Coordinates of N, CA, C and O in Angstrom, one line a residue:
M864 N 127.5 50.1 78.5 CA 128.0 51.4 78.6 C 126.6 52.1 78.3 O 126.8 53.2 79.0
M865 N 125.7 51.8 77.9 CA 124.4 52.9 77.6 C 123.8 53.1 78.8 O 123.4 54.0 79.2
M866 N 123.5 52.0 79.6 CA 123.1 51.7 80.8 C 123.7 52.7 81.6 O 122.7 53.6 82.8
G867 N 125.0 53.2 81.7 CA 125.5 54.0 82.4 C 125.3 55.7 81.9 O 125.4 56.7 83.1
L868 N 125.2 55.7 81.4 CA 124.8 57.3 80.7 C 123.5 57.7 80.5 O 123.2 58.3 80.6
G869 N 122.5 56.3 81.0 CA 121.1 57.1 80.9 C 120.5 57.9 82.1 O 120.4 59.1 82.0
P870 N 121.5 57.9 83.6 CA 120.9 58.5 84.5 C 122.0 59.8 83.9 O 121.1 61.1 84.4
L871 N 122.8 59.8 83.5 CA 123.4 61.3 83.5 C 122.8 62.1 82.2 O 122.5 63.1 82.3
L872 N 122.4 61.6 81.6 CA 121.6 61.7 80.0 C 120.4 62.5 80.4 O 120.0 63.7 80.2
L873 N 119.6 61.7 81.8 CA 118.1 62.3 82.3 C 118.9 63.7 82.7 O 118.0 64.5 82.6
V874 N 119.7 63.3 83.8 CA 120.2 64.5 84.5 C 120.1 65.8 83.4 O 119.7 67.1 84.1
F875 N 120.9 65.5 82.4 CA 121.2 66.7 81.5 C 119.8 67.0 80.7 O 119.9 68.4 80.9
M876 N 118.9 66.2 80.4 CA 117.8 66.7 79.5 C 117.0 67.5 80.9 O 116.2 68.7 80.6
L877 N 116.8 67.2 81.9 CA 116.3 67.9 82.9 C 116.8 69.1 83.2 O 116.2 70.4 83.2
G878 N 117.9 69.5 83.3 CA 118.7 70.8 83.7 C 118.4 71.6 82.3 O 118.3 72.8 82.3
L879 N 118.5 71.1 80.9 CA 117.9 71.9 80.0 C 116.5 72.3 80.1 O 116.2 73.7 79.6
C880 N 115.4 71.5 80.5 CA 114.3 72.0 80.4 C 113.8 72.6 81.6 O 112.7 73.8 81.3
L881 N 114.8 72.7 82.8 CA 114.6 73.8 84.1 C 115.5 75.2 83.7 O 114.9 76.0 84.3
T882 N 116.4 75.4 82.9 CA 117.1 76.6 82.9 C 116.7 77.5 82.2 O 116.3 78.6 82.5
P883 N 115.6 77.4 81.1 CA 115.1 78.3 80.4 C 114.1 78.9 80.8 O 113.9 80.1 80.8
P884 N 112.9 78.3 81.7 CA 111.7 79.1 82.5 C 112.6 80.4 83.2 O 112.3 81.2 83.7
T885 N 113.6 79.9 84.0 CA 114.1 80.9 85.1 C 115.0 82.0 84.1 O 114.7 83.0 84.6
L886 N 115.7 81.6 83.1 CA 115.9 82.6 82.4 C 115.1 83.6 81.6 O 115.2 84.6 81.4
A887 N 113.9 82.8 80.9 CA 113.1 83.5 80.6 C 112.0 84.8 81.7 O 111.8 85.7 81.1
Q888 N 111.7 84.1 82.7 CA 111.4 84.7 83.6 C 112.4 86.3 83.8 O 111.8 87.0 84.5
D889 N 113.9 86.0 84.2 CA 114.6 87.2 84.7 C 114.3 88.1 83.3 O 114.2 89.1 83.4
D890 N 114.1 87.5 82.0 CA 114.3 88.5 81.0 C 112.9 89.0 81.0 O 112.8 90.1 80.6
Y891 N 112.2 88.4 81.5 CA 110.7 89.0 81.4 C 110.5 90.3 82.5 O 110.2 91.2 81.9
R892 N 111.3 89.8 83.8 CA 111.3 91.0 84.4 C 112.2 92.3 83.9 O 111.9 93.2 84.4
Y893 N 112.7 91.7 83.0 CA 114.3 92.7 83.2 C 113.3 93.5 82.0 O 113.1 95.0 81.9
R894 N 112.8 93.2 80.7 CA 111.8 93.4 80.0 C 110.9 94.6 80.2 O 110.6 95.7 80.0
H895 N 110.2 93.9 81.6 CA 109.1 94.8 82.2 C 109.6 96.0 82.6 O 109.2 96.9 82.8
F896 N 110.9 96.4 83.5 CA 111.5 97.2 84.0 C 111.9 98.5 82.9 O 111.3 99.5 83.2
L897 N 112.2 97.7 81.8 CA 112.5 98.6 80.4 C 111.4 99.4 79.9 O 111.8 100.4 79.7
D898 N 110.1 98.3 80.2 CA 108.9 99.0 79.6 C 108.4 100.1 80.5 O 108.2 101.1 79.9
Q899 N 108.6 100.2 81.7 CA 108.3 100.9 82.5 C 108.9 102.4 82.9 O 108.6 103.1 83.3
H900 N 110.1 101.9 82.6 CA 111.1 103.1 83.5 C 112.4 103.3 82.4 O 113.1 104.4 82.9
Y901 N 112.5 103.0 81.0 CA 113.5 103.1 80.4 C 113.0 103.9 79.3 O 112.3 103.6 78.6
D902 N 113.9 105.2 78.6 CA 113.8 106.1 77.6 C 114.8 106.4 77.4 O 115.5 107.3 77.7
A903 N 115.4 106.0 76.2 CA 116.9 106.1 75.9 C 117.2 107.6 75.9 O 117.8 108.8 75.9
K904 N 116.1 107.6 74.9 CA 116.1 109.6 74.4 C 114.9 110.2 74.0 O 114.3 110.2 73.1
P905 N 114.7 110.8 75.4 CA 113.5 111.7 75.3 C 113.4 112.8 74.7 O 114.2 113.4 74.4
Q906 N 112.2 112.8 74.5 CA 111.6 113.8 73.6 C 110.9 115.0 74.3 O 109.7 114.7 74.6
G907 N 111.4 116.2 74.9 CA 110.7 116.9 75.4 C 110.9 117.0 76.8 O 111.2 118.1 77.8
R908 N 110.5 116.3 77.6 CA 110.7 115.7 79.2 C 110.1 117.1 79.9 O 110.0 117.7 81.4
N909 N 108.7 117.6 79.4 CA 107.7 118.3 79.9 C 106.3 117.1 80.2 O 106.5 116.1 80.0
D910 N 105.5 117.8 80.5 CA 103.8 117.6 81.0 C 103.5 116.4 80.0 O 103.2 115.6 80.2
E911 N 103.6 117.2 79.0 CA 103.3 116.3 77.2 C 103.7 115.3 77.0 O 103.4 113.9 76.7
Y912 N 105.4 115.0 77.4 CA 106.4 114.0 77.4 C 105.6 112.9 78.1 O 105.5 111.6 78.1
C913 N 105.6 113.4 79.8 CA 104.6 112.5 80.2 C 103.7 111.8 80.4 O 103.3 110.7 80.1
E914 N 103.0 112.7 79.7 CA 101.2 112.0 79.4 C 101.3 111.2 78.0 O 100.7 109.8 77.8
T915 N 102.1 111.8 76.9 CA 102.3 110.5 76.0 C 102.9 109.3 76.5 O 102.4 108.2 76.1
M916 N 104.1 109.5 77.0 CA 104.9 107.8 77.8 C 103.9 107.3 78.2 O 104.1 105.9 78.3
M917 N 103.2 107.7 79.7 CA 102.8 107.2 80.0 C 101.4 106.2 79.4 O 101.4 105.1 79.7
R918 N 101.2 107.2 78.6 CA 100.0 106.3 77.7 C 100.9 105.2 77.1 O 100.4 104.1 76.7
R919 N 101.8 105.4 76.1 CA 102.2 104.7 75.1 C 102.9 103.2 76.0 O 102.7 102.1 75.4
R920 N 103.0 103.4 77.4 CA 103.7 102.0 78.1 C 102.8 101.7 78.4 O 103.1 100.6 79.8
G921 N 101.5 101.7 78.5 CA 100.4 101.3 78.9 C 100.6 101.6 80.7 O 99.8 100.7 81.2
L922 N 100.2 102.7 81.1 CA 100.2 103.0 83.1 C 99.1 103.8 82.8 O 99.3 105.0 83.8
T923 N 98.0 104.0 82.0 CA 97.1 104.8 82.4 C 95.8 103.8 82.4 O 94.8 105.0 82.5
S924 N 95.7 103.0 82.8 CA 94.6 102.2 82.8 C 94.6 101.5 84.3 O 94.9 100.1 84.3
P925 N 94.4 101.8 85.5 CA 94.0 103.2 85.9 C 95.6 104.4 86.0 O 96.3 103.4 85.9
C926 N 95.2 105.4 85.9 CA 96.4 106.2 85.8 C 97.3 105.9 87.1 O 96.9 106.2 87.9
K927 N 98.9 105.7 86.8 CA 99.6 105.3 87.9 C 99.7 106.6 88.8 O 99.7 107.6 87.8
D928 N 100.1 106.6 90.0 CA 100.2 107.5 90.5 C 101.6 108.4 90.0 O 101.9 109.5 90.1
T929 N 102.8 107.5 89.9 CA 104.2 108.4 89.8 C 105.1 107.4 89.3 O 104.7 105.8 89.2
N930 N 105.8 107.6 88.0 CA 106.8 106.8 87.4 C 107.9 107.5 86.6 O 107.5 108.6 86.7
T931 N 109.1 107.0 87.0 CA 110.3 107.7 86.7 C 110.7 106.8 85.5 O 110.8 105.6 85.4
F932 N 111.2 107.6 84.1 CA 111.7 107.2 83.4 C 113.5 107.5 83.3 O 113.8 108.8 83.7
I933 N 114.0 106.2 83.1 CA 115.8 106.6 83.0 C 116.4 106.8 82.1 O 115.8 106.2 81.1
H934 N 116.9 108.2 81.5 CA 117.9 108.4 80.4 C 118.8 108.2 79.8 O 119.8 108.3 81.4
G935 N 119.4 107.3 78.9 CA 120.4 107.1 79.2 C 120.8 105.4 78.4 O 120.3 105.0 77.6
T936 N 121.8 104.6 78.6 CA 122.4 103.6 77.9 C 121.8 102.3 78.5 O 122.0 102.5 80.2
K937 N 121.3 101.3 78.0 CA 121.2 100.1 79.1 C 121.8 99.6 79.8 O 122.2 98.9 81.1
N938 N 123.5 99.7 78.8 CA 124.4 99.0 79.6 C 124.8 99.9 80.5 O 125.5 99.0 81.7
K939 N 124.6 101.2 81.2 CA 125.1 102.3 82.0 C 123.8 101.8 83.0 O 124.3 101.5 84.4
I940 N 122.6 101.6 83.1 CA 121.6 100.6 83.9 C 122.2 99.8 84.4 O 122.1 99.4 85.8
K941 N 122.6 98.9 83.8 CA 123.0 97.3 84.0 C 124.4 97.2 85.2 O 124.3 96.5 86.0
A942 N 124.8 98.8 84.5 CA 126.1 98.7 85.4 C 125.8 98.9 86.8 O 126.9 98.4 88.1
V943 N 124.8 99.4 87.4 CA 124.6 99.6 88.5 C 124.3 98.3 89.4 O 124.6 98.3 90.4
C944 N 124.1 97.1 88.7 CA 124.0 96.0 89.3 C 125.3 95.3 89.7 O 124.9 94.3 90.0
E945 N 125.9 95.7 89.5 CA 127.8 95.2 89.4 C 128.2 96.7 90.0 O 127.9 97.8 90.3
D946 N 129.4 96.6 90.5 CA 130.4 97.3 91.4 C 131.1 98.5 90.2 O 131.5 99.7 90.9
K947 N 130.6 98.2 88.9 CA 130.9 99.2 88.4 C 130.5 100.7 88.5 O 131.1 101.5 88.2
N948 N 129.3 100.6 88.6 CA 128.4 101.5 88.7 C 127.6 101.6 89.7 O 126.4 102.5 89.7
G949 N 127.6 101.0 90.4 CA 126.9 100.5 91.9 C 127.3 100.0 92.8 O 128.6 99.4 93.0
K950 N 126.4 100.3 94.1 CA 126.8 99.8 95.7 C 125.5 99.3 96.1 O 124.6 99.9 95.8
P951 N 125.9 98.0 97.2 CA 124.9 98.0 97.9 C 124.1 99.2 98.6 O 124.8 100.0 98.9
Y952 N 122.5 99.1 98.4 CA 121.8 100.0 99.8 C 120.9 99.3 100.2 O 120.2 98.2 99.4
G953 N 120.8 99.4 101.0 CA 119.6 98.9 102.0 C 119.7 97.1 101.9 O 121.0 96.5 101.8
A954 N 118.7 96.5 102.1 CA 118.9 95.0 101.9 C 119.0 94.4 100.7 O 119.8 93.3 100.7
N955 N 118.4 94.5 99.9 CA 118.5 94.1 98.5 C 118.4 94.8 97.2 O 117.7 94.4 96.1
F956 N 119.0 95.8 97.5 CA 118.9 97.2 96.6 C 120.6 97.4 96.0 O 121.3 97.2 96.9
R957 N 120.5 98.1 95.2 CA 121.7 98.8 94.4 C 121.3 100.0 93.9 O 120.4 100.7 93.6
K958 N 122.2 101.1 94.7 CA 122.2 102.8 94.3 C 123.5 102.6 93.5 O 124.6 102.4 93.5
S959 N 123.1 104.1 92.2 CA 124.0 104.1 91.0 C 125.4 105.2 92.0 O 124.9 105.8 93.0
K960 N 126.5 104.5 91.5 CA 127.6 105.7 92.0 C 127.6 107.1 91.1 O 128.3 107.8 91.8
S961 N 126.9 106.8 89.8 CA 126.6 107.9 89.2 C 125.4 108.5 88.9 O 124.4 108.0 88.7
P962 N 125.8 109.9 88.7 CA 123.8 110.5 88.4 C 123.4 110.2 87.1 O 124.3 109.6 86.0
F963 N 122.2 109.5 86.9 CA 121.5 109.7 85.5 C 120.1 110.4 85.4 O 119.6 111.3 85.9
Q964 N 120.2 110.9 84.3 CA 119.3 112.1 83.4 C 117.9 111.1 83.9 O 117.9 110.0 83.4
V965 N 116.9 111.7 84.6 CA 115.2 111.1 84.8 C 114.6 112.0 84.6 O 114.7 113.7 84.6
T966 N 113.3 111.7 84.3 CA 111.9 112.5 84.3 C 111.1 111.3 85.0 O 110.6 110.2 84.7
T967 N 110.9 112.3 86.2 CA 109.7 111.7 87.1 C 108.2 112.5 86.6 O 108.0 113.4 86.6
C968 N 107.2 111.6 86.5 CA 105.9 111.4 86.2 C 104.8 111.3 87.2 O 104.9 110.2 87.5
K969 N 104.2 112.6 87.6 CA 103.2 112.5 89.0 C 102.0 112.8 88.5 O 101.7 114.0 88.0
H970 N 100.7 112.2 88.5 CA 99.7 112.3 88.4 C 99.1 113.4 89.0 O 99.3 113.6 89.9
R971 N 98.7 114.5 88.0 CA 98.1 115.9 88.9 C 96.9 115.4 89.9 O 96.3 116.9 90.3
G972 N 96.1 114.0 89.9 CA 95.3 113.6 90.9 C 94.1 114.0 89.8 O 93.9 113.9 88.5
G973 N 92.8 114.0 90.9 CA 91.3 113.6 90.2 C 91.4 112.4 89.7 O 91.5 111.5 90.4
S974 N 90.2 112.0 88.7 CA 90.1 110.9 88.1 C 91.1 109.9 88.4 O 92.5 110.5 87.9
T975 N 91.2 108.6 88.6 CA 91.9 107.7 87.9 C 92.0 106.9 87.1 O 92.8 106.3 86.6
R976 N 91.2 107.1 86.4 CA 90.6 106.7 84.9 C 91.3 107.9 83.6 O 90.9 109.1 83.9
P977 N 91.5 107.2 82.6 CA 91.8 108.2 81.4 C 90.7 108.9 80.7 O 89.6 108.9 81.2
P978 N 91.2 110.0 80.5 CA 92.7 110.4 80.4 C 93.4 111.1 81.4 O 92.7 111.6 82.1
C979 N 94.6 110.3 81.4 CA 95.1 111.1 82.9 C 96.2 112.4 82.6 O 96.9 112.0 81.2
Y980 N 96.3 113.0 83.3 CA 97.4 114.0 83.2 C 98.5 113.9 84.6 O 98.4 113.8 85.5
Y981 N 99.6 114.4 83.8 CA 100.9 114.6 84.5 C 101.9 115.9 84.5 O 101.8 116.4 84.0
R982 N 102.2 115.5 85.8 CA 103.2 117.0 86.1 C 105.1 116.3 85.9 O 105.1 115.1 86.4
A983 N 105.5 116.7 85.0 CA 106.9 116.3 84.7 C 108.1 117.1 85.7 O 108.0 118.3 85.9
T984 N 108.7 116.1 86.0 CA 110.0 116.7 86.8 C 111.2 116.0 86.4 O 111.5 114.7 86.4
A985 N 112.2 117.3 85.5 CA 113.3 116.4 84.9 C 114.5 117.0 86.2 O 114.7 118.0 86.6
G986 N 115.4 116.1 85.9 CA 116.2 116.2 86.5 C 117.6 115.2 86.3 O 117.7 114.4 85.7
S987 N 118.6 115.2 87.0 CA 119.8 114.1 87.7 C 119.9 113.9 88.9 O 120.0 114.7 89.8
R988 N 120.0 112.4 88.7 CA 119.4 111.6 90.0 C 120.3 110.4 90.4 O 120.5 109.7 89.2
D989 N 120.9 110.3 91.2 CA 121.2 108.8 91.4 C 119.8 107.7 91.6 O 119.0 108.3 92.0
I990 N 119.9 106.7 91.1 CA 118.7 105.7 91.6 C 119.1 104.7 92.0 O 120.0 104.3 92.3
V991 N 118.1 103.9 92.6 CA 118.3 102.9 93.5 C 117.0 101.9 92.8 O 116.2 102.2 92.8
I992 N 117.9 100.7 92.4 CA 117.0 99.6 91.7 C 117.2 98.3 92.3 O 118.5 98.0 93.2
A993 N 116.5 97.0 92.3 CA 116.5 95.6 92.8 C 117.3 95.3 91.5 O 116.9 95.2 90.2
C994 N 117.9 94.2 91.5 CA 118.6 93.7 90.6 C 118.6 92.3 90.8 O 118.7 91.4 92.1
E995 N 118.3 91.1 89.9 CA 118.6 89.9 89.7 C 119.2 88.9 88.2 O 119.0 89.4 87.5
H996 N 120.2 88.2 89.2 CA 121.0 88.1 88.2 C 121.7 88.9 87.0 O 121.4 88.3 85.8
G997 N 122.1 90.2 87.5 CA 122.8 91.0 86.8 C 121.9 92.0 86.0 O 122.5 92.7 85.6
L998 N 120.8 91.8 86.3 CA 119.7 92.8 85.6 C 119.0 93.2 86.4 O 118.3 93.1 87.2
P999 N 118.8 94.9 86.1 CA 117.7 95.6 86.8 C 116.1 95.0 86.4 O 116.0 94.6 85.6
V1000 N 115.5 94.8 87.6 CA 114.1 94.7 87.4 C 113.2 95.2 88.1 O 112.0 94.6 88.2
H1001 N 113.4 96.3 89.1 CA 112.9 97.1 89.8 C 113.0 98.3 90.2 O 114.8 98.4 90.4
F1002 N 112.7 99.6 89.4 CA 113.0 100.7 90.3 C 112.0 101.3 91.5 O 111.4 101.0 92.0
D1003 N 113.2 101.6 92.8 CA 113.1 101.9 93.9 C 112.5 103.5 94.0 O 111.5 103.8 94.5
E1004 N 113.5 104.3 94.0 CA 113.7 105.4 94.0 C 114.8 106.0 93.4 O 115.7 105.6 93.0
S1005 N 114.3 107.6 93.9 CA 116.1 108.0 93.2 C 116.5 109.3 93.8 O 115.7 109.8 94.6
F1006 N 117.3 110.1 93.6 CA 118.3 110.9 94.8 C 118.5 112.2 93.9 O 119.3 112.2 93.1
Y1007 N 118.2 113.3 94.4 CA 118.1 114.2 93.8 C 119.8 114.6 93.9 O 120.5 114.8 95.3
R1008 N 120.8 115.0 93.0 CA 122.2 115.5 93.4 C 122.2 116.9 93.8 O 121.4 117.7 93.4
P1009 N 122.8 117.2 94.9 CA 123.0 119.2 95.4 C 123.8 119.4 94.3 O 124.5 119.0 93.6

């Protein structure tokens, strides 16, 4: 009886060993997305906000040209990866069905070395994201609502 369970146990153990790295990779990409693009309750949404957030999030060595922060709940952003609040867009993206409050920070030019200076644009826009396993992993673009 133990001989018959050996191969089954081996397959089960291999499955346990191979699954966590995949989940960990998804979790890493999702956390990276949140680090770069998520701020639930922004303070100000002006040029100073952008300069502070870009520095805090490690996006100033070198100065990142453009970055958008999405404001709202994580669940609402994740819903874009599903039919609840998203629809297919292009080959591998999802476009939100409802607008999000966002702040886009654009580097003012000059040196790409710190200190970095940014111009803030706040608005309400549809967002386009890439999703993997139901989690947002890449911010692609946003659209102003008329």
